[in-house]
Amino acid sequence: MDNLVTIERFILDNQPESAAGDFTYLLYDIALAAKAISAKTLRAGLVDIIGRAGNINVQGEEQQKLDIYADQVIINLCDHAGRLCVMVSEEHEEIITIPERYAKGRYVLVFDPLDGSSNIDVNVSTGTIFGIYRCLEWEERGRLEDCLQPARDLVAAGYILYGTSTMLVYSTGRGVHEFTLDPDLGEFLLSDAMIRMPTTPKYYSTNYAYRDKWSDATRKYVDWLVSGAETAGGLSSRYIGSLVADFHRNLLEGGVFLYPAKDDNPNGKLRLLYEAGPLAFIVGQAGGYATDGRQPIVNIQPSKLHQRVPLIIGDARLARKAEEFMSHA
Ligand code: AFP
């Protein structure tokens, strides 16, 4: 038990003096939300399986949609503690302001409460993605401008993976750290610190069924990945269809994920503010790179809350190569 490092202790030990206050507690709040969502996610599988066998659900209650539950848990745990000035969630059209009855804080929280939720019914991994910015204007309360910041200005970003274990991975711009939830202790314990992407990538991850809808440049790039022309032994294909799980595997094993533009969706599917941006910040901290095919994701100035962006993310050399292909388009 002596060398167990809980996320609380790690955050506290690794924050600069100046930050060991609101920001530290905001990360705690997110970790607590992660535990609640994880517990519900595990149970959802059970409820669904029993439900499918023709029985009433375990509590005899209507099952709430898990992404709505995750959204509410995060908001309820984070809105009243005086640490945030505004939030953005994938589940809300507009910004989420902090109610007047609560104190206003210095930070902005952007999040996707439960990404990949279509996977829950079949017991496949899902995830939460979050980013934290500084509020730009202290006097004001909950402005759109505070939310529309490029990912290079993130103070912290992270994700929670609800897989065979629940993991929380985050970065405050000083390396990427991974914690695994010990279900017996109910604590996130440090499982890997200062993660670096492997120098030899193993995987490419994309939904190949869209090949005919991609641009010529994307097709050529993916053909290049498949051919293994510049990667010893070639790459293998892995695609779960759950961004956090696909990203996490490639972060640890080496590889590149892409959700490019398509004929019917010129900006792809994924959202800049609370999906691509936070993951781009994290991958950069682990020695990787993320691009929309033309410019680094972290440099893109968002103009809308739910803006979509093509995303190529992972191994730095492989992701940069996409820019070469796409600049000739
Ligand atoms: P859902 O939340 O609808 O399951 O979508 C998941 C997701 O946003 C992301 O996690 C995946 O990478 C991507 O969509 C998969 O999309 P395709 O099914 O078009 O490949």
mmCIF file of C-alpha atoms and ligand atoms in Angstrom:
data_model
loop_
_atom_site.group_PDB
_atom_site.id
_atom_site.type_symbol
_atom_site.label_atom_id
_atom_site.label_comp_id
_atom_site.label_asym_id
_atom_site.label_seq_id
_atom_site.Cartn_x
_atom_site.Cartn_y
_atom_site.Cartn_z
ATOM 1 C CA MET A 1 0.000 0.000 0.000
ATOM 2 C CA ASP A 2 3.000 2.285 0.602
ATOM 3 C CA ASN A 3 3.652 3.180 -3.012
ATOM 4 C CA LEU A 4 0.047 3.683 -4.057
ATOM 5 C CA VAL A 5 -0.353 7.205 -5.398
ATOM 6 C CA THR A 6 -3.928 8.432 -5.588
ATOM 7 C CA ILE A 7 -4.925 11.013 -8.163
ATOM 8 C CA GLU A 8 -5.603 13.522 -5.376
ATOM 9 C CA ARG A 9 -2.100 13.165 -4.003
ATOM 10 C CA PHE A 10 -0.524 13.254 -7.453
ATOM 11 C CA ILE A 11 -2.391 16.412 -8.487
ATOM 12 C CA LEU A 12 -1.480 18.144 -5.257
ATOM 13 C CA ASP A 13 2.186 17.116 -5.433
ATOM 14 C CA ASN A 14 2.512 18.172 -9.060
ATOM 15 C CA GLN A 15 0.789 21.541 -9.145
ATOM 16 C CA PRO A 16 2.849 24.689 -8.911
ATOM 17 C CA GLU A 17 2.219 26.563 -5.647
ATOM 18 C CA SER A 18 0.172 29.177 -7.471
ATOM 19 C CA ALA A 19 -2.237 26.565 -8.855
ATOM 20 C CA ALA A 20 -2.840 24.465 -5.753
ATOM 21 C CA GLY A 21 -6.326 25.812 -5.169
ATOM 22 C CA ASP A 22 -9.361 26.056 -7.403
ATOM 23 C CA PHE A 23 -7.740 24.281 -10.276
ATOM 24 C CA THR A 24 -6.637 21.333 -8.179
ATOM 25 C CA TYR A 25 -10.116 20.959 -6.724
ATOM 26 C CA LEU A 26 -11.673 21.211 -10.174
ATOM 27 C CA LEU A 27 -9.623 18.193 -11.239
ATOM 28 C CA TYR A 28 -10.822 16.377 -8.107
ATOM 29 C CA ASP A 29 -14.429 17.199 -9.030
ATOM 30 C CA ILE A 30 -13.917 15.746 -12.492
ATOM 31 C CA ALA A 31 -12.342 12.607 -11.020
ATOM 32 C CA LEU A 32 -15.371 12.234 -8.743
ATOM 33 C CA ALA A 33 -17.746 12.635 -11.697
ATOM 34 C CA ALA A 34 -15.714 9.977 -13.503
ATOM 35 C CA LYS A 35 -16.289 7.531 -10.629
ATOM 36 C CA ALA A 36 -20.034 8.172 -10.687
ATOM 37 C CA ILE A 37 -20.274 7.748 -14.470
ATOM 38 C CA SER A 38 -18.116 4.647 -14.335
ATOM 39 C CA ALA A 39 -20.382 3.048 -11.716
ATOM 40 C CA LYS A 40 -23.462 3.829 -13.761
ATOM 41 C CA THR A 41 -21.848 2.606 -16.982
ATOM 42 C CA LEU A 42 -20.981 -0.758 -15.441
ATOM 43 C CA ARG A 43 -24.518 -1.115 -14.167
ATOM 44 C CA ALA A 44 -26.017 -0.038 -17.492
ATOM 45 C CA GLY A 45 -24.520 -3.125 -19.095
ATOM 46 C CA LEU A 46 -26.240 -5.301 -16.501
ATOM 47 C CA VAL A 47 -29.558 -3.534 -16.773
ATOM 48 C CA ASP A 48 -29.460 -3.774 -20.535
ATOM 49 C CA ILE A 49 -28.585 -7.473 -20.583
ATOM 50 C CA ILE A 50 -31.293 -8.383 -18.082
ATOM 51 C CA GLY A 51 -33.721 -6.159 -19.950
ATOM 52 C CA ARG A 52 -32.954 -7.939 -23.196
ATOM 53 C CA ALA A 53 -33.663 -11.327 -21.613
ATOM 54 C CA GLY A 54 -37.238 -10.144 -21.195
ATOM 55 C CA ASN A 55 -37.129 -9.277 -17.486
ATOM 56 C CA ILE A 56 -37.925 -5.935 -15.948
ATOM 57 C CA ASN A 57 -34.874 -3.895 -15.156
ATOM 58 C CA VAL A 58 -33.187 -4.479 -11.829
ATOM 59 C CA GLN A 59 -34.714 -1.501 -9.998
ATOM 60 C CA GLY A 60 -37.937 -1.609 -11.978
ATOM 61 C CA GLU A 61 -37.171 1.914 -13.063
ATOM 62 C CA GLU A 62 -36.971 3.619 -16.418
ATOM 63 C CA GLN A 63 -33.339 3.661 -17.521
ATOM 64 C CA GLN A 64 -32.095 7.166 -18.097
ATOM 65 C CA LYS A 65 -29.988 7.721 -21.184
ATOM 66 C CA LEU A 66 -26.414 7.435 -19.992
ATOM 67 C CA ASP A 67 -25.088 10.392 -21.900
ATOM 68 C CA ILE A 68 -27.689 12.612 -20.257
ATOM 69 C CA TYR A 69 -26.815 11.139 -16.864
ATOM 70 C CA ALA A 70 -23.083 11.767 -17.463
ATOM 71 C CA ASP A 71 -23.811 15.335 -18.527
ATOM 72 C CA GLN A 72 -25.850 16.044 -15.392
ATOM 73 C CA VAL A 73 -23.309 14.491 -13.050
ATOM 74 C CA ILE A 74 -20.494 16.648 -14.413
ATOM 75 C CA ILE A 75 -22.583 19.820 -14.283
ATOM 76 C CA ASN A 76 -23.915 19.104 -10.781
ATOM 77 C CA LEU A 77 -20.461 18.358 -9.386
ATOM 78 C CA CYS A 78 -18.783 21.333 -11.013
ATOM 79 C CA ASP A 79 -21.257 24.226 -11.104
ATOM 80 C CA HIS A 80 -21.539 25.273 -7.446
ATOM 81 C CA ALA A 81 -18.011 25.232 -6.050
ATOM 82 C CA GLY A 82 -16.926 28.649 -7.298
ATOM 83 C CA ARG A 83 -14.239 27.281 -9.594
ATOM 84 C CA LEU A 84 -15.905 27.799 -12.999
ATOM 85 C CA CYS A 85 -17.239 30.790 -14.883
ATOM 86 C CA VAL A 86 -18.917 28.810 -17.674
ATOM 87 C CA MET A 87 -19.190 25.327 -19.202
ATOM 88 C CA VAL A 88 -19.732 23.822 -22.644
ATOM 89 C CA SER A 89 -21.141 20.338 -23.115
ATOM 90 C CA GLU A 90 -21.794 18.303 -26.216
ATOM 91 C CA GLU A 91 -25.314 17.828 -24.858
ATOM 92 C CA HIS A 92 -26.184 21.548 -24.740
ATOM 93 C CA GLU A 93 -26.761 23.824 -27.702
ATOM 94 C CA GLU A 94 -25.651 26.943 -25.791
ATOM 95 C CA ILE A 95 -23.047 27.692 -23.117
ATOM 96 C CA ILE A 96 -23.929 26.569 -19.584
ATOM 97 C CA THR A 97 -23.745 29.546 -17.250
ATOM 98 C CA ILE A 98 -23.082 29.243 -13.538
ATOM 99 C CA PRO A 99 -26.317 30.069 -11.665
ATOM 100 C CA GLU A 100 -26.278 33.488 -9.981
ATOM 101 C CA ARG A 101 -26.719 31.877 -6.561
ATOM 102 C CA TYR A 102 -23.266 30.303 -6.836
ATOM 103 C CA ALA A 103 -19.896 32.030 -6.759
ATOM 104 C CA LYS A 104 -18.161 32.422 -10.092
ATOM 105 C CA GLY A 105 -14.677 30.999 -10.624
ATOM 106 C CA ARG A 106 -11.714 31.518 -12.919
ATOM 107 C CA TYR A 107 -11.980 28.507 -15.222
ATOM 108 C CA VAL A 108 -13.951 27.315 -18.240
ATOM 109 C CA LEU A 109 -14.823 23.622 -18.553
ATOM 110 C CA VAL A 110 -15.561 22.121 -21.981
ATOM 111 C CA PHE A 111 -16.578 18.469 -22.174
ATOM 112 C CA ASP A 112 -18.115 15.617 -24.080
ATOM 113 C CA PRO A 113 -19.854 13.727 -21.246
ATOM 114 C CA LEU A 114 -20.081 10.305 -22.875
ATOM 115 C CA ASP A 115 -18.557 9.833 -26.279
ATOM 116 C CA GLY A 116 -19.197 6.630 -28.185
ATOM 117 C CA SER A 117 -22.451 6.072 -26.335
ATOM 118 C CA SER A 118 -23.849 4.012 -29.212
ATOM 119 C CA ASN A 119 -21.362 1.360 -28.019
ATOM 120 C CA ILE A 120 -22.933 0.907 -24.600
ATOM 121 C CA ASP A 121 -25.648 -1.483 -25.743
ATOM 122 C CA VAL A 122 -22.990 -3.887 -26.981
ATOM 123 C CA ASN A 123 -20.649 -3.557 -24.003
ATOM 124 C CA VAL A 124 -17.909 -1.680 -25.848
ATOM 125 C CA SER A 125 -15.754 1.088 -24.352
ATOM 126 C CA THR A 126 -16.921 4.683 -24.096
ATOM 127 C CA GLY A 127 -15.261 7.823 -22.784
ATOM 128 C CA THR A 128 -15.532 11.339 -21.386
ATOM 129 C CA ILE A 129 -13.309 14.094 -22.806
ATOM 130 C CA PHE A 130 -12.645 17.419 -21.082
ATOM 131 C CA GLY A 131 -10.627 20.603 -21.407
ATOM 132 C CA ILE A 132 -10.045 23.470 -18.964
ATOM 133 C CA TYR A 133 -9.346 27.051 -20.034
ATOM 134 C CA ARG A 134 -8.791 30.230 -18.069
ATOM 135 C CA CYS A 135 -11.701 32.634 -18.123
ATOM 136 C CA LEU A 136 -10.601 35.619 -20.250
ATOM 137 C CA GLU A 137 -12.580 38.352 -18.548
ATOM 138 C CA TRP A 138 -12.904 38.142 -14.798
ATOM 139 C CA GLU A 139 -15.607 40.790 -14.479
ATOM 140 C CA GLU A 140 -18.028 39.031 -16.796
ATOM 141 C CA ARG A 141 -20.066 35.928 -16.117
ATOM 142 C CA GLY A 142 -20.324 33.118 -18.645
ATOM 143 C CA ARG A 143 -19.440 34.527 -22.044
ATOM 144 C CA LEU A 144 -19.171 32.686 -25.356
ATOM 145 C CA GLU A 145 -15.749 34.290 -25.967
ATOM 146 C CA ASP A 146 -14.343 32.576 -22.866
ATOM 147 C CA CYS A 147 -15.246 29.238 -24.416
ATOM 148 C CA LEU A 148 -14.004 29.852 -27.951
ATOM 149 C CA GLN A 149 -10.298 29.484 -27.284
ATOM 150 C CA PRO A 150 -7.744 27.493 -29.302
ATOM 151 C CA ALA A 151 -6.501 24.256 -27.733
ATOM 152 C CA ARG A 152 -2.975 25.648 -27.373
ATOM 153 C CA ASP A 153 -4.406 27.834 -24.574
ATOM 154 C CA LEU A 154 -5.778 24.897 -22.571
ATOM 155 C CA VAL A 155 -4.645 24.845 -18.955
ATOM 156 C CA ALA A 156 -5.418 21.138 -18.768
ATOM 157 C CA ALA A 157 -7.097 18.425 -20.780
ATOM 158 C CA GLY A 158 -7.971 14.825 -20.151
ATOM 159 C CA TYR A 159 -10.234 11.917 -20.787
ATOM 160 C CA ILE A 160 -11.800 9.049 -18.926
ATOM 161 C CA LEU A 161 -11.975 5.672 -20.599
ATOM 162 C CA TYR A 162 -14.724 3.320 -19.424
ATOM 163 C CA GLY A 163 -13.213 0.061 -20.622
ATOM 164 C CA THR A 164 -12.256 -3.194 -18.966
ATOM 165 C CA SER A 165 -10.901 -0.827 -16.342
ATOM 166 C CA THR A 166 -11.817 2.813 -15.885
ATOM 167 C CA MET A 167 -8.861 5.076 -16.570
ATOM 168 C CA LEU A 168 -8.362 8.801 -16.223
ATOM 169 C CA VAL A 169 -5.610 10.354 -18.332
ATOM 170 C CA TYR A 170 -4.754 14.037 -18.073
ATOM 171 C CA SER A 171 -2.149 16.653 -18.777
ATOM 172 C CA THR A 172 -1.591 20.133 -17.418
ATOM 173 C CA GLY A 173 1.094 20.778 -20.016
ATOM 174 C CA ARG A 174 3.737 18.958 -18.014
ATOM 175 C CA GLY A 175 3.511 15.424 -19.368
ATOM 176 C CA VAL A 176 0.634 12.970 -19.655
ATOM 177 C CA HIS A 177 -0.360 10.869 -16.656
ATOM 178 C CA GLU A 178 -2.637 7.859 -16.397
ATOM 179 C CA PHE A 179 -4.668 6.660 -13.403
ATOM 180 C CA THR A 180 -6.652 3.443 -13.093
ATOM 181 C CA LEU A 181 -9.737 3.194 -10.914
ATOM 182 C CA ASP A 182 -9.344 0.544 -8.237
ATOM 183 C CA PRO A 183 -12.956 -0.584 -7.754
ATOM 184 C CA ASP A 184 -12.253 -1.942 -4.262
ATOM 185 C CA LEU A 185 -10.660 1.262 -2.977
ATOM 186 C CA GLY A 186 -12.844 3.545 -5.084
ATOM 187 C CA GLU A 187 -9.706 5.538 -5.913
ATOM 188 C CA PHE A 188 -7.891 6.439 -9.116
ATOM 189 C CA LEU A 189 -4.327 5.176 -8.643
ATOM 190 C CA LEU A 190 -1.342 6.316 -10.682
ATOM 191 C CA SER A 191 -0.611 3.652 -13.309
ATOM 192 C CA ASP A 192 1.713 5.531 -15.686
ATOM 193 C CA ALA A 193 3.378 8.947 -15.525
ATOM 194 C CA MET A 194 5.033 11.017 -18.264
ATOM 195 C CA ILE A 195 3.639 8.833 -21.056
ATOM 196 C CA ARG A 196 5.463 9.087 -24.398
ATOM 197 C CA MET A 197 4.140 7.638 -27.635
ATOM 198 C CA PRO A 198 6.244 4.705 -28.906
ATOM 199 C CA THR A 199 8.720 5.643 -31.631
ATOM 200 C CA THR A 200 7.528 2.785 -33.860
ATOM 201 C CA PRO A 201 3.800 3.070 -34.617
ATOM 202 C CA LYS A 202 1.741 -0.098 -34.886
ATOM 203 C CA TYR A 203 -1.750 0.930 -35.981
ATOM 204 C CA TYR A 204 -3.815 3.083 -38.284
ATOM 205 C CA SER A 205 -7.417 3.628 -37.217
ATOM 206 C CA THR A 206 -10.111 4.882 -39.530
ATOM 207 C CA ASN A 207 -13.572 3.944 -40.752
ATOM 208 C CA TYR A 208 -12.531 2.463 -44.087
ATOM 209 C CA ALA A 209 -16.158 2.106 -45.173
ATOM 210 C CA TYR A 210 -16.062 5.829 -46.046
ATOM 211 C CA ARG A 211 -13.241 5.399 -48.563
ATOM 212 C CA ASP A 212 -15.415 6.380 -51.544
ATOM 213 C CA LYS A 213 -16.478 9.566 -49.750
ATOM 214 C CA TRP A 214 -12.927 10.709 -48.954
ATOM 215 C CA SER A 215 -10.938 13.145 -51.070
ATOM 216 C CA ASP A 216 -8.258 11.769 -53.417
ATOM 217 C CA ALA A 217 -5.586 13.096 -51.051
ATOM 218 C CA THR A 218 -7.088 11.220 -48.082
ATOM 219 C CA ARG A 219 -7.357 8.019 -50.117
ATOM 220 C CA LYS A 220 -3.709 8.330 -51.164
ATOM 221 C CA TYR A 221 -2.651 9.016 -47.595
ATOM 222 C CA VAL A 222 -4.523 5.980 -46.245
ATOM 223 C CA ASP A 223 -3.097 3.841 -49.093
ATOM 224 C CA TRP A 224 0.324 5.040 -48.000
ATOM 225 C CA LEU A 225 -0.423 4.030 -44.396
ATOM 226 C CA VAL A 226 -1.684 0.625 -45.532
ATOM 227 C CA SER A 227 1.320 0.039 -47.818
ATOM 228 C CA GLY A 228 3.674 0.408 -44.862
ATOM 229 C CA ALA A 229 6.067 2.264 -47.218
ATOM 230 C CA GLU A 230 7.826 4.132 -44.418
ATOM 231 C CA THR A 231 6.967 2.049 -41.397
ATOM 232 C CA ALA A 232 8.995 -1.040 -40.599
ATOM 233 C CA GLY A 233 6.787 -4.088 -41.074
ATOM 234 C CA GLY A 234 3.724 -2.005 -41.997
ATOM 235 C CA LEU A 235 0.805 -0.959 -39.830
ATOM 236 C CA SER A 236 -2.104 -3.025 -38.674
ATOM 237 C CA SER A 237 -5.688 -1.728 -38.717
ATOM 238 C CA ARG A 238 -7.692 -1.145 -35.516
ATOM 239 C CA TYR A 239 -10.950 0.832 -35.282
ATOM 240 C CA ILE A 240 -13.414 0.648 -32.419
ATOM 241 C CA GLY A 241 -15.605 3.622 -33.342
ATOM 242 C CA SER A 242 -15.196 5.061 -29.859
ATOM 243 C CA LEU A 243 -12.774 7.968 -30.066
ATOM 244 C CA VAL A 244 -11.364 7.787 -26.543
ATOM 245 C CA ALA A 245 -10.691 4.059 -26.825
ATOM 246 C CA ASP A 246 -9.135 4.375 -30.290
ATOM 247 C CA PHE A 247 -7.017 7.322 -29.140
ATOM 248 C CA HIS A 248 -5.886 5.629 -25.921
ATOM 249 C CA ARG A 249 -4.785 2.456 -27.701
ATOM 250 C CA ASN A 250 -2.743 4.423 -30.223
ATOM 251 C CA LEU A 251 -1.258 6.629 -27.510
ATOM 252 C CA LEU A 252 0.094 3.590 -25.695
ATOM 253 C CA GLU A 253 0.833 1.286 -28.634
ATOM 254 C CA GLY A 254 1.729 3.848 -31.303
ATOM 255 C CA GLY A 255 -0.374 4.689 -34.315
ATOM 256 C CA VAL A 256 -2.528 7.251 -36.041
ATOM 257 C CA PHE A 257 -6.286 7.805 -35.953
ATOM 258 C CA LEU A 258 -8.127 9.693 -38.641
ATOM 259 C CA TYR A 259 -11.657 10.940 -39.087
ATOM 260 C CA PRO A 260 -11.224 13.000 -42.234
ATOM 261 C CA ALA A 261 -13.557 15.157 -44.284
ATOM 262 C CA LYS A 262 -16.130 13.272 -46.368
ATOM 263 C CA ASP A 263 -18.177 14.282 -49.425
ATOM 264 C CA ASP A 264 -21.293 14.560 -47.284
ATOM 265 C CA ASN A 265 -19.483 16.044 -44.270
ATOM 266 C CA PRO A 266 -16.732 18.465 -45.327
ATOM 267 C CA ASN A 267 -15.532 18.973 -41.760
ATOM 268 C CA GLY A 268 -15.721 15.365 -40.680
ATOM 269 C CA LYS A 269 -17.733 14.395 -37.615
ATOM 270 C CA LEU A 270 -15.704 15.193 -34.540
ATOM 271 C CA ARG A 271 -15.991 18.431 -32.563
ATOM 272 C CA LEU A 272 -13.113 20.854 -32.239
ATOM 273 C CA LEU A 273 -13.771 22.304 -28.801
ATOM 274 C CA TYR A 274 -14.341 19.261 -26.608
ATOM 275 C CA GLU A 275 -13.059 16.309 -28.666
ATOM 276 C CA ALA A 276 -10.261 17.148 -31.107
ATOM 277 C CA GLY A 277 -8.825 20.091 -29.094
ATOM 278 C CA PRO A 278 -8.277 18.371 -25.734
ATOM 279 C CA LEU A 279 -6.920 15.207 -27.389
ATOM 280 C CA ALA A 280 -4.581 17.313 -29.562
ATOM 281 C CA PHE A 281 -3.248 19.002 -26.414
ATOM 282 C CA ILE A 282 -2.655 15.609 -24.783
ATOM 283 C CA VAL A 283 -1.039 13.984 -27.807
ATOM 284 C CA GLY A 284 1.374 16.916 -28.118
ATOM 285 C CA GLN A 285 2.421 16.359 -24.518
ATOM 286 C CA ALA A 286 3.172 12.704 -25.329
ATOM 287 C CA GLY A 287 5.338 13.509 -28.367
ATOM 288 C CA GLY A 288 2.569 13.082 -30.953
ATOM 289 C CA TYR A 289 0.763 15.500 -33.248
ATOM 290 C CA ALA A 290 -2.757 16.366 -34.386
ATOM 291 C CA THR A 291 -3.800 18.163 -37.566
ATOM 292 C CA ASP A 292 -6.879 18.871 -39.639
ATOM 293 C CA GLY A 293 -4.718 18.064 -42.675
ATOM 294 C CA ARG A 294 -3.508 21.641 -43.122
ATOM 295 C CA GLN A 295 -2.679 23.083 -39.712
ATOM 296 C CA PRO A 296 -2.145 21.945 -36.144
ATOM 297 C CA ILE A 297 -5.457 21.385 -34.353
ATOM 298 C CA VAL A 298 -4.145 23.308 -31.337
ATOM 299 C CA ASN A 299 -3.849 26.481 -33.442
ATOM 300 C CA ILE A 300 -7.398 26.517 -34.785
ATOM 301 C CA GLN A 301 -9.473 29.365 -33.406
ATOM 302 C CA PRO A 302 -12.996 27.987 -32.849
ATOM 303 C CA SER A 303 -15.770 30.174 -34.210
ATOM 304 C CA LYS A 304 -18.696 28.056 -32.981
ATOM 305 C CA LEU A 305 -19.296 25.908 -29.908
ATOM 306 C CA HIS A 306 -20.077 22.702 -31.768
ATOM 307 C CA GLN A 307 -17.811 23.219 -34.754
ATOM 308 C CA ARG A 308 -16.629 20.037 -36.449
ATOM 309 C CA VAL A 309 -13.109 19.453 -37.682
ATOM 310 C CA PRO A 310 -11.310 16.762 -39.701
ATOM 311 C CA LEU A 311 -8.894 15.017 -37.338
ATOM 312 C CA ILE A 312 -5.658 13.140 -37.936
ATOM 313 C CA ILE A 313 -4.023 12.429 -34.585
ATOM 314 C CA GLY A 314 -1.336 10.243 -33.081
ATOM 315 C CA ASP A 315 2.209 9.408 -34.117
ATOM 316 C CA ALA A 316 3.869 12.732 -35.059
ATOM 317 C CA ARG A 317 5.547 11.543 -38.254
ATOM 318 C CA LEU A 318 2.459 9.774 -39.571
ATOM 319 C CA ALA A 319 0.133 12.689 -38.759
ATOM 320 C CA ARG A 320 2.512 15.233 -40.350
ATOM 321 C CA LYS A 321 2.666 13.069 -43.456
ATOM 322 C CA ALA A 322 -1.081 13.648 -43.861
ATOM 323 C CA GLU A 323 -0.345 17.369 -44.232
ATOM 324 C CA GLU A 324 2.082 16.566 -47.071
ATOM 325 C CA PHE A 325 -0.567 14.560 -48.922
ATOM 326 C CA MET A 326 -3.274 17.132 -48.291
ATOM 327 C CA SER A 327 -1.181 20.152 -49.289
ATOM 328 C CA HIS A 328 -0.914 18.642 -52.793
ATOM 329 C CA ALA A 329 -4.693 18.337 -53.052
HETATM 330 P P1 AFP B 1 -21.422 7.961 -30.950
HETATM 331 O O1 AFP B 1 -21.290 8.786 -29.685
HETATM 332 O O2 AFP B 1 -22.653 8.258 -31.739
HETATM 333 O O3 AFP B 1 -21.230 6.496 -30.679
HETATM 334 O O4 AFP B 1 -20.219 8.438 -31.917
HETATM 335 C C1 AFP B 1 -18.901 8.184 -31.553
HETATM 336 C C2 AFP B 1 -17.974 9.098 -32.306
HETATM 337 O O5 AFP B 1 -18.298 10.446 -32.086
HETATM 338 C C3 AFP B 1 -16.503 8.855 -31.942
HETATM 339 O O6 AFP B 1 -16.320 8.355 -30.658
HETATM 340 C C4 AFP B 1 -16.020 7.882 -32.988
HETATM 341 O O7 AFP B 1 -14.654 8.007 -33.251
HETATM 342 C C5 AFP B 1 -16.854 8.240 -34.193
HETATM 343 O O8 AFP B 1 -18.040 8.848 -33.687
HETATM 344 C C6 AFP B 1 -17.224 7.050 -35.013
HETATM 345 O O9 AFP B 1 -17.985 7.465 -36.104
HETATM 346 P P2 AFP B 1 -18.297 6.492 -37.357
HETATM 347 O O10 AFP B 1 -19.325 5.519 -36.871
HETATM 348 O O11 AFP B 1 -18.815 7.401 -38.438
HETATM 349 O O12 AFP B 1 -17.011 5.817 -37.759
#
